[in-house]
Amino acid sequence: MIIRNGNVFQEDGTYRRMDLYVENGRIVDCGTEVSEKEEIDAAGLKVLPGLVDIHSHGAVGHDFSDADATGLKEILRYEKSQGITSYCPTSMTLPIDMLIRIFASADAVKPDADCARIVGLNMEGPFLDPVKKGAHVEKYIRKPDIDFFRECQKASGGRIRVVTVAPNMEGAETFIRELKDDVVISIGHTDADYDCAASAMKSGAHHVTHLYNAMNDMGHRAPGVVCAAADDPECMVEMIGDGIHIDPAVVRNTFRMFGEERIVLISDSMMAAGMANGFYELGGQKVTVKDRKAVLEDGTIAGSATSLYECMRCVIAMGVPERAAVFAATRNPARSIGIYDEVGSLVPGKKADIVLADEKLNIVKVI
Ligand SMILES: CC(=O)N[C@@H]1[C@@H](O)[C@H](O)[C@@H](COP(=O)(O)O)O[C@@H]1O
């Protein structure tokens, strides 16, 4: 396949008018390497790398935590239609027997060109702090437990790429030191202060789960997880860019504080993404969705009802430079879970995960 004359997003963040050559699902150097001569006229269109959502629970009426491979396939189909080509299904806080079934269910999903590719699994619970449980069920929360994690990792076939840990819980330090080379350890759902978070980062946790949400605010005498993450040059931070979870001024200034390299936009979507307002479920709890806002019965925000692509457009509308927003939805998430050699930018050798969009970033085609 040859994609002609598009404005192709480059690794330096500029757009360059050029042809893109695809052979056997990968980008290649030149036209002579292309056997299938299908051509797409991309004149006037933006050509972006497929997006990488490393934190999403569900969409179109299904949740990864349903442990249902058919439902997961529908989620992946929806995500691909929205420009997300790499995806990490994300679990909620649940008992171990359920988590084992959930992680095993991902294995039953076979790759499909119409669906986003599963590039890892994200284990958000149960090693959280009850004080900052957010929309997770308190009775299933557990202290960080290496054997518990290993059992889940085994059931998943080694596909868990990210695990959230509250660093102020007993056993967190040992957990981080023991597992830091096997999985990305993400600090989150925690009442930790700056010193506790900074110490966890020194031990090897260089990722933060939805910065600002389910943690203490950054105060001028209580800098918290936010400043600890900013002070750790290796730390990547997730942000939910749906326009509901974080005020636009905070989003803009967080991009300034962390720069273009370290922010990972996520959707944190639940099953109402791609659906109408109404009543849904998340981790066994009833959720009401109205005007794209998902809440539990007590008003706690319970994930988002949008896609990563919409989050990317949303933060651009807030005033984040387009190149920074594209990096945060493509390159940075890919780097954060160690798959940037395969996806996340459009250079020869990488998978041909491509979004064609018009000037206003409306999706025209996803490849
Ligand atoms: C799936 C999930 O759990 N997502 C969290 C939720 O738990 C938390 O309640 C909310 C708001 O947190 P905040 O009130 O601290 O900003 O952020 C995210 O939606």
Short mmCIF file of C-alpha atoms and ligand atoms in Angstrom, two decimals:
data_model
loop_
_atom_site.label_atom_id
_atom_site.label_comp_id
_atom_site.label_asym_id
_atom_site.label_seq_id
_atom_site.Cartn_x
_atom_site.Cartn_y
_atom_site.Cartn_z
CA MET A 1 0.00 0.00 0.00
CA ILE A 2 1.17 3.52 -0.76
CA ILE A 3 -0.27 6.51 1.10
CA ARG A 4 0.37 9.45 -1.22
CA ASN A 5 1.04 13.08 -0.40
CA GLY A 6 -0.15 13.16 3.20
CA ASN A 7 1.23 15.46 5.88
CA VAL A 8 3.05 12.83 7.91
CA PHE A 9 3.72 13.42 11.62
CA GLN A 10 7.50 13.06 12.13
CA GLU A 11 9.45 11.92 15.18
CA ASP A 12 10.56 15.54 15.72
CA GLY A 13 6.94 16.68 15.98
CA THR A 14 6.70 18.41 12.60
CA TYR A 15 4.48 17.44 9.68
CA ARG A 16 6.18 16.59 6.38
CA ARG A 17 4.43 16.16 3.05
CA MET A 18 5.53 12.75 1.76
CA ASP A 19 4.46 9.31 0.60
CA LEU A 20 4.33 6.45 3.11
CA TYR A 21 5.03 2.90 1.94
CA VAL A 22 3.51 -0.15 3.63
CA GLU A 23 4.35 -3.80 3.06
CA ASN A 24 3.09 -6.73 5.12
CA GLY A 25 1.73 -4.44 7.82
CA ARG A 26 5.00 -2.53 8.26
CA ILE A 27 6.31 0.80 7.05
CA VAL A 28 9.09 0.37 4.49
CA ASP A 29 11.64 2.73 2.96
CA CYS A 30 10.54 3.02 -0.63
CA GLY A 31 8.03 2.11 -3.30
CA THR A 32 10.13 -0.68 -4.79
CA GLU A 33 9.58 -2.70 -1.60
CA VAL A 34 5.78 -2.53 -2.01
CA SER A 35 4.12 -5.47 -3.76
CA GLU A 36 0.49 -4.51 -3.18
CA LYS A 37 -0.05 -1.40 -5.27
CA GLU A 38 -3.22 -0.11 -3.56
CA GLU A 39 -2.89 3.66 -3.28
CA ILE A 40 -4.59 6.03 -0.88
CA ASP A 41 -4.74 9.71 -1.77
CA ALA A 42 -3.93 11.52 1.46
CA ALA A 43 -3.48 14.99 -0.06
CA GLY A 44 -4.60 17.58 2.48
CA LEU A 45 -4.79 15.00 5.27
CA LYS A 46 -2.74 14.54 8.42
CA VAL A 47 -1.10 11.14 8.77
CA LEU A 48 -0.63 10.24 12.44
CA PRO A 49 0.75 7.20 14.24
CA GLY A 50 -2.03 5.00 15.64
CA LEU A 51 -2.73 5.94 19.25
CA VAL A 52 -1.62 3.85 22.23
CA ASP A 53 -4.01 3.70 25.19
CA ILE A 54 -2.29 1.99 28.12
CA HIS A 55 -5.12 2.55 30.61
CA SER A 56 -8.72 1.78 29.71
CA HIS A 57 -11.29 -0.47 31.39
CA GLY A 58 -13.88 -0.77 28.69
CA ALA A 59 -16.17 0.69 26.02
CA VAL A 60 -19.34 0.00 23.99
CA GLY A 61 -21.10 -1.69 26.91
CA HIS A 62 -18.27 -4.09 27.80
CA ASP A 63 -15.61 -4.11 30.50
CA PHE A 64 -12.32 -6.04 30.52
CA SER A 65 -13.26 -7.07 34.07
CA ASP A 66 -16.25 -9.02 32.66
CA ALA A 67 -13.62 -11.68 31.74
CA ASP A 68 -15.46 -12.12 28.46
CA ALA A 69 -13.31 -12.51 25.35
CA THR A 70 -16.24 -11.66 23.02
CA GLY A 71 -16.87 -8.40 24.85
CA LEU A 72 -13.15 -7.58 24.86
CA LYS A 73 -13.10 -8.06 21.10
CA GLU A 74 -15.92 -5.50 20.76
CA ILE A 75 -13.93 -3.05 22.89
CA LEU A 76 -10.90 -3.55 20.63
CA ARG A 77 -13.02 -3.08 17.50
CA TYR A 78 -14.41 0.18 18.84
CA GLU A 79 -10.96 1.42 19.87
CA LYS A 80 -9.52 0.79 16.40
CA SER A 81 -12.42 2.69 14.82
CA GLN A 82 -11.46 5.62 17.06
CA GLY A 83 -7.79 5.65 16.00
CA ILE A 84 -6.42 3.60 18.91
CA THR A 85 -4.34 0.78 17.42
CA SER A 86 -2.48 -0.37 20.56
CA TYR A 87 -4.39 -1.00 23.77
CA CYS A 88 -3.86 -2.24 27.32
CA PRO A 89 -7.08 -3.63 28.84
CA THR A 90 -7.10 -2.54 32.47
CA SER A 91 -8.50 -4.44 35.44
CA MET A 92 -10.35 -3.07 38.47
CA THR A 93 -9.93 -4.06 42.15
CA LEU A 94 -11.44 -7.52 42.48
CA PRO A 95 -10.81 -10.81 44.31
CA ILE A 96 -7.88 -12.91 43.09
CA ASP A 97 -9.98 -15.70 41.54
CA MET A 98 -11.82 -13.14 39.42
CA LEU A 99 -8.60 -11.35 38.44
CA ILE A 100 -7.09 -14.64 37.33
CA ARG A 101 -10.09 -15.29 35.06
CA ILE A 102 -9.94 -11.72 33.75
CA PHE A 103 -6.24 -11.86 32.89
CA ALA A 104 -6.60 -15.29 31.30
CA SER A 105 -9.50 -14.06 29.12
CA ALA A 106 -7.22 -11.77 27.11
CA ASP A 107 -5.43 -14.81 25.75
CA ALA A 108 -8.56 -16.01 23.96
CA VAL A 109 -8.64 -12.88 21.78
CA LYS A 110 -6.92 -13.48 18.47
CA PRO A 111 -5.37 -10.61 16.48
CA ASP A 112 -7.74 -9.01 13.95
CA ALA A 113 -7.00 -6.19 11.49
CA ASP A 114 -10.30 -4.49 12.43
CA CYS A 115 -9.38 -4.38 16.11
CA ALA A 116 -6.82 -2.59 18.26
CA ARG A 117 -3.89 -4.83 19.21
CA ILE A 118 -3.50 -5.85 22.87
CA VAL A 119 0.02 -4.70 23.76
CA GLY A 120 -0.12 -5.58 27.42
CA LEU A 121 -2.46 -5.67 30.38
CA ASN A 122 -2.74 -3.04 33.08
CA MET A 123 -3.48 -4.19 36.65
CA GLU A 124 -4.93 -1.18 38.46
CA GLY A 125 -6.02 -2.90 41.68
CA PRO A 126 -5.98 -4.30 44.33
CA PHE A 127 -2.73 -2.84 45.80
CA LEU A 128 -4.31 0.55 46.51
CA ASP A 129 -4.75 2.81 49.51
CA PRO A 130 -8.34 2.66 50.86
CA VAL A 131 -8.14 6.39 51.65
CA LYS A 132 -7.86 7.11 47.91
CA LYS A 133 -9.87 4.21 46.57
CA GLY A 134 -11.77 6.43 44.10
CA ALA A 135 -14.23 4.19 42.26
CA HIS A 136 -12.62 0.92 43.45
CA VAL A 137 -14.34 -1.36 45.97
CA GLU A 138 -12.66 -1.08 49.36
CA LYS A 139 -13.31 -4.63 50.57
CA TYR A 140 -11.18 -6.06 47.74
CA ILE A 141 -8.18 -3.79 48.36
CA ARG A 142 -5.04 -5.72 49.45
CA LYS A 143 -1.59 -4.78 50.71
CA PRO A 144 1.06 -5.06 47.96
CA ASP A 145 1.66 -8.80 47.65
CA ILE A 146 4.39 -10.23 45.44
CA ASP A 147 2.90 -13.77 45.28
CA PHE A 148 -0.56 -12.40 44.44
CA PHE A 149 0.94 -10.40 41.59
CA ARG A 150 2.96 -13.37 40.33
CA GLU A 151 -0.14 -15.58 40.26
CA CYS A 152 -1.94 -12.97 38.17
CA GLN A 153 1.08 -12.52 35.92
CA LYS A 154 1.20 -16.29 35.37
CA ALA A 155 -2.51 -16.42 34.51
CA SER A 156 -2.00 -13.61 32.00
CA GLY A 157 0.79 -15.47 30.23
CA GLY A 158 3.25 -12.76 31.30
CA ARG A 159 1.25 -9.97 29.63
CA ILE A 160 0.78 -7.62 32.59
CA ARG A 161 2.87 -4.56 31.68
CA VAL A 162 1.75 -2.09 34.35
CA VAL A 163 0.69 -2.51 37.98
CA THR A 164 -0.53 0.29 40.26
CA VAL A 165 0.82 0.36 43.81
CA ALA A 166 0.08 2.79 46.63
CA PRO A 167 3.60 3.38 48.03
CA ASN A 168 2.35 4.24 51.53
CA MET A 169 0.95 0.73 52.09
CA GLU A 170 2.88 -1.84 54.12
CA GLY A 171 5.06 -3.97 51.84
CA ALA A 172 5.11 -1.50 48.94
CA GLU A 173 8.85 -0.88 49.13
CA THR A 174 9.70 -4.61 48.95
CA PHE A 175 7.14 -5.10 46.17
CA ILE A 176 8.68 -2.32 44.09
CA ARG A 177 12.27 -3.49 44.57
CA GLU A 178 11.40 -7.11 43.79
CA LEU A 179 9.28 -6.50 40.67
CA LYS A 180 10.64 -3.32 39.13
CA ASP A 181 12.48 -5.16 36.36
CA ASP A 182 9.49 -7.38 35.48
CA VAL A 183 6.69 -4.81 35.18
CA VAL A 184 6.17 -1.04 35.08
CA ILE A 185 5.28 -0.06 38.63
CA SER A 186 2.92 2.86 38.73
CA ILE A 187 2.25 4.94 41.82
CA GLY A 188 -1.41 5.73 42.30
CA HIS A 189 -4.61 5.64 44.34
CA THR A 190 -2.54 6.84 47.28
CA ASP A 191 -2.52 9.27 50.18
CA ALA A 192 1.33 9.32 49.96
CA ASP A 193 3.19 12.55 50.60
CA TYR A 194 6.19 13.83 48.63
CA ASP A 195 8.82 11.91 50.63
CA CYS A 196 7.00 8.61 50.40
CA ALA A 197 6.41 8.98 46.65
CA ALA A 198 10.01 10.12 46.03
CA SER A 199 11.35 7.13 47.95
CA ALA A 200 9.17 4.74 45.88
CA MET A 201 10.53 6.36 42.73
CA LYS A 202 14.10 5.88 43.95
CA SER A 203 13.23 2.21 44.51
CA GLY A 204 12.17 1.86 40.88
CA ALA A 205 8.56 3.04 40.40
CA HIS A 206 8.86 5.51 37.53
CA HIS A 207 5.24 5.86 36.46
CA VAL A 208 2.16 7.51 37.94
CA THR A 209 -1.46 6.36 37.52
CA HIS A 210 -3.79 9.20 36.43
CA LEU A 211 -1.87 12.12 37.92
CA TYR A 212 -4.06 14.32 40.18
CA ASN A 213 -6.93 11.81 40.36
CA ALA A 214 -7.10 9.61 43.47
CA MET A 215 -4.14 11.31 45.20
CA ASN A 216 -3.45 14.43 47.26
CA ASP A 217 -3.49 17.79 45.53
CA MET A 218 -0.19 19.58 45.05
CA GLY A 219 0.04 22.14 47.83
CA HIS A 220 2.71 24.80 48.33
CA ARG A 221 3.75 23.20 51.63
CA ALA A 222 2.61 19.68 50.68
CA PRO A 223 4.07 18.97 47.24
CA GLY A 224 2.84 15.36 47.11
CA VAL A 225 3.08 12.80 44.32
CA VAL A 226 2.84 15.48 41.62
CA CYS A 227 6.10 17.20 42.60
CA ALA A 228 7.85 13.90 43.38
CA ALA A 229 7.06 12.79 39.82
CA ALA A 230 8.21 16.10 38.37
CA ASP A 231 11.48 15.79 40.33
CA ASP A 232 12.18 12.25 39.02
CA PRO A 233 13.43 12.74 35.44
CA GLU A 234 12.63 9.11 34.58
CA CYS A 235 9.03 9.30 35.73
CA MET A 236 6.19 9.21 33.17
CA VAL A 237 2.77 10.44 34.28
CA GLU A 238 -0.65 9.43 33.01
CA MET A 239 -3.28 12.13 32.59
CA ILE A 240 -6.96 11.68 31.78
CA GLY A 241 -7.59 14.31 29.11
CA ASP A 242 -11.39 14.11 28.93
CA GLY A 243 -12.05 17.68 30.10
CA ILE A 244 -13.83 16.36 33.21
CA HIS A 245 -11.10 14.85 35.39
CA ILE A 246 -8.64 17.80 35.34
CA ASP A 247 -9.22 21.51 34.89
CA PRO A 248 -7.92 22.81 31.52
CA ALA A 249 -5.55 25.28 33.24
CA VAL A 250 -4.02 22.41 35.22
CA VAL A 251 -3.69 20.32 32.05
CA ARG A 252 -1.89 23.15 30.20
CA ASN A 253 0.45 23.86 33.08
CA THR A 254 1.20 20.20 33.69
CA PHE A 255 2.35 19.89 30.08
CA ARG A 256 4.67 22.86 30.74
CA MET A 257 5.94 21.34 33.99
CA PHE A 258 6.64 17.86 32.63
CA GLY A 259 7.55 18.78 29.04
CA GLU A 260 6.79 16.87 25.84
CA GLU A 261 8.50 13.63 26.81
CA ARG A 262 6.83 12.53 30.03
CA ILE A 263 3.08 12.89 29.77
CA VAL A 264 1.04 9.84 28.81
CA LEU A 265 -2.53 10.69 27.90
CA ILE A 266 -4.98 7.93 28.82
CA SER A 267 -8.74 7.57 28.47
CA ASP A 268 -9.36 5.55 31.69
CA SER A 269 -12.61 4.79 29.87
CA MET A 270 -15.30 2.54 31.28
CA MET A 271 -18.02 0.69 29.37
CA ALA A 272 -20.04 3.83 28.56
CA ALA A 273 -17.43 5.06 26.02
CA GLY A 274 -19.14 4.95 22.64
CA MET A 275 -22.57 4.65 24.30
CA ALA A 276 -25.42 7.01 25.18
CA ASN A 277 -26.04 8.54 28.60
CA GLY A 278 -27.53 5.99 30.99
CA PHE A 279 -26.78 3.45 33.71
CA TYR A 280 -23.69 1.25 33.56
CA GLU A 281 -21.30 -0.68 35.82
CA LEU A 282 -17.66 -0.45 36.83
CA GLY A 283 -15.91 -3.01 39.03
CA GLY A 284 -19.24 -4.25 40.36
CA GLN A 285 -20.63 -0.78 41.17
CA LYS A 286 -23.50 1.11 39.58
CA VAL A 287 -22.42 4.10 37.47
CA THR A 288 -24.58 6.87 36.04
CA VAL A 289 -23.35 8.65 32.90
CA LYS A 290 -24.70 12.07 32.03
CA ASP A 291 -23.10 14.58 29.67
CA ARG A 292 -20.02 12.34 29.36
CA LYS A 293 -19.45 12.32 33.14
CA ALA A 294 -19.49 8.90 34.85
CA VAL A 295 -20.23 8.83 38.61
CA LEU A 296 -20.97 6.31 41.36
CA GLU A 297 -24.11 6.74 43.46
CA ASP A 298 -22.15 8.87 45.98
CA GLY A 299 -20.90 11.22 43.23
CA THR A 300 -17.35 9.79 42.96
CA ILE A 301 -16.06 10.07 39.39
CA ALA A 302 -15.79 6.58 37.92
CA GLY A 303 -13.55 6.63 34.86
CA SER A 304 -14.32 8.41 31.62
CA ALA A 305 -16.84 7.87 28.84
CA THR A 306 -14.56 8.81 25.99
CA SER A 307 -11.70 7.51 23.83
CA LEU A 308 -8.03 8.44 23.90
CA TYR A 309 -8.43 10.09 20.49
CA GLU A 310 -11.10 12.41 21.91
CA CYS A 311 -8.83 13.09 24.91
CA MET A 312 -6.05 14.11 22.53
CA ARG A 313 -8.37 16.51 20.69
CA CYS A 314 -9.74 17.76 23.98
CA VAL A 315 -6.34 18.79 25.38
CA ILE A 316 -5.48 20.50 22.07
CA ALA A 317 -8.73 22.47 22.44
CA MET A 318 -7.55 23.39 25.96
CA GLY A 319 -4.44 25.01 24.46
CA VAL A 320 -1.86 22.21 24.63
CA PRO A 321 0.32 22.38 21.48
CA GLU A 322 -0.78 19.77 18.94
CA ARG A 323 2.66 18.15 18.74
CA ALA A 324 2.80 17.68 22.52
CA ALA A 325 -0.69 16.17 22.53
CA VAL A 326 0.15 13.77 19.68
CA PHE A 327 3.38 12.70 21.42
CA ALA A 328 1.41 12.16 24.64
CA ALA A 329 -1.05 9.85 22.87
CA THR A 330 1.44 7.94 20.69
CA ARG A 331 5.19 8.04 21.41
CA ASN A 332 5.09 8.55 25.17
CA PRO A 333 2.68 5.72 26.06
CA ALA A 334 4.59 3.42 23.70
CA ARG A 335 7.86 4.33 25.42
CA SER A 336 6.37 4.01 28.88
CA ILE A 337 5.67 0.30 28.35
CA GLY A 338 8.72 -0.40 26.20
CA ILE A 339 7.13 -0.86 22.75
CA TYR A 340 8.37 2.27 20.97
CA ASP A 341 10.59 0.17 18.72
CA GLU A 342 7.39 -1.31 17.24
CA VAL A 343 4.72 1.42 17.36
CA GLY A 344 4.24 5.07 18.31
CA SER A 345 5.81 6.77 15.27
CA LEU A 346 5.81 6.40 11.50
CA VAL A 347 9.28 5.28 10.46
CA PRO A 348 10.47 2.32 8.36
CA GLY A 349 10.48 -0.96 10.27
CA LYS A 350 7.58 -0.11 12.58
CA LYS A 351 4.06 -1.46 12.38
CA ALA A 352 1.89 0.44 9.89
CA ASP A 353 -0.60 1.67 12.52
CA ILE A 354 -1.86 4.82 10.85
CA VAL A 355 -4.62 7.39 11.33
CA LEU A 356 -5.63 9.67 8.47
CA ALA A 357 -7.36 12.81 9.71
CA ASP A 358 -8.50 16.10 8.26
CA GLU A 359 -7.15 19.51 9.19
CA LYS A 360 -9.41 19.62 12.29
CA LEU A 361 -8.32 16.10 13.30
CA ASN A 362 -11.61 14.45 12.35
CA ILE A 363 -10.75 10.82 11.58
CA VAL A 364 -10.98 9.92 7.89
CA LYS A 365 -9.50 6.41 7.98
CA VAL A 366 -7.66 4.12 10.41
CA ILE A 367 -5.19 1.58 9.03
C1 LIG B 1 -11.47 3.75 36.92
C2 LIG B 1 -11.10 4.64 38.05
O1 LIG B 1 -11.08 4.19 39.16
N1 LIG B 1 -10.81 5.88 37.77
C3 LIG B 1 -10.55 6.98 38.68
C4 LIG B 1 -11.58 7.06 39.80
O2 LIG B 1 -11.36 5.99 40.69
C5 LIG B 1 -11.48 8.37 40.59
O3 LIG B 1 -12.53 8.45 41.51
C6 LIG B 1 -11.58 9.54 39.61
C7 LIG B 1 -11.54 10.92 40.22
O4 LIG B 1 -10.58 11.06 41.18
P1 LIG B 1 -10.48 12.44 42.00
O5 LIG B 1 -11.83 12.67 42.61
O6 LIG B 1 -9.42 12.23 43.01
O7 LIG B 1 -10.13 13.51 41.02
O8 LIG B 1 -10.52 9.40 38.66
C8 LIG B 1 -10.64 8.23 37.84
O9 LIG B 1 -11.88 8.25 37.17
#
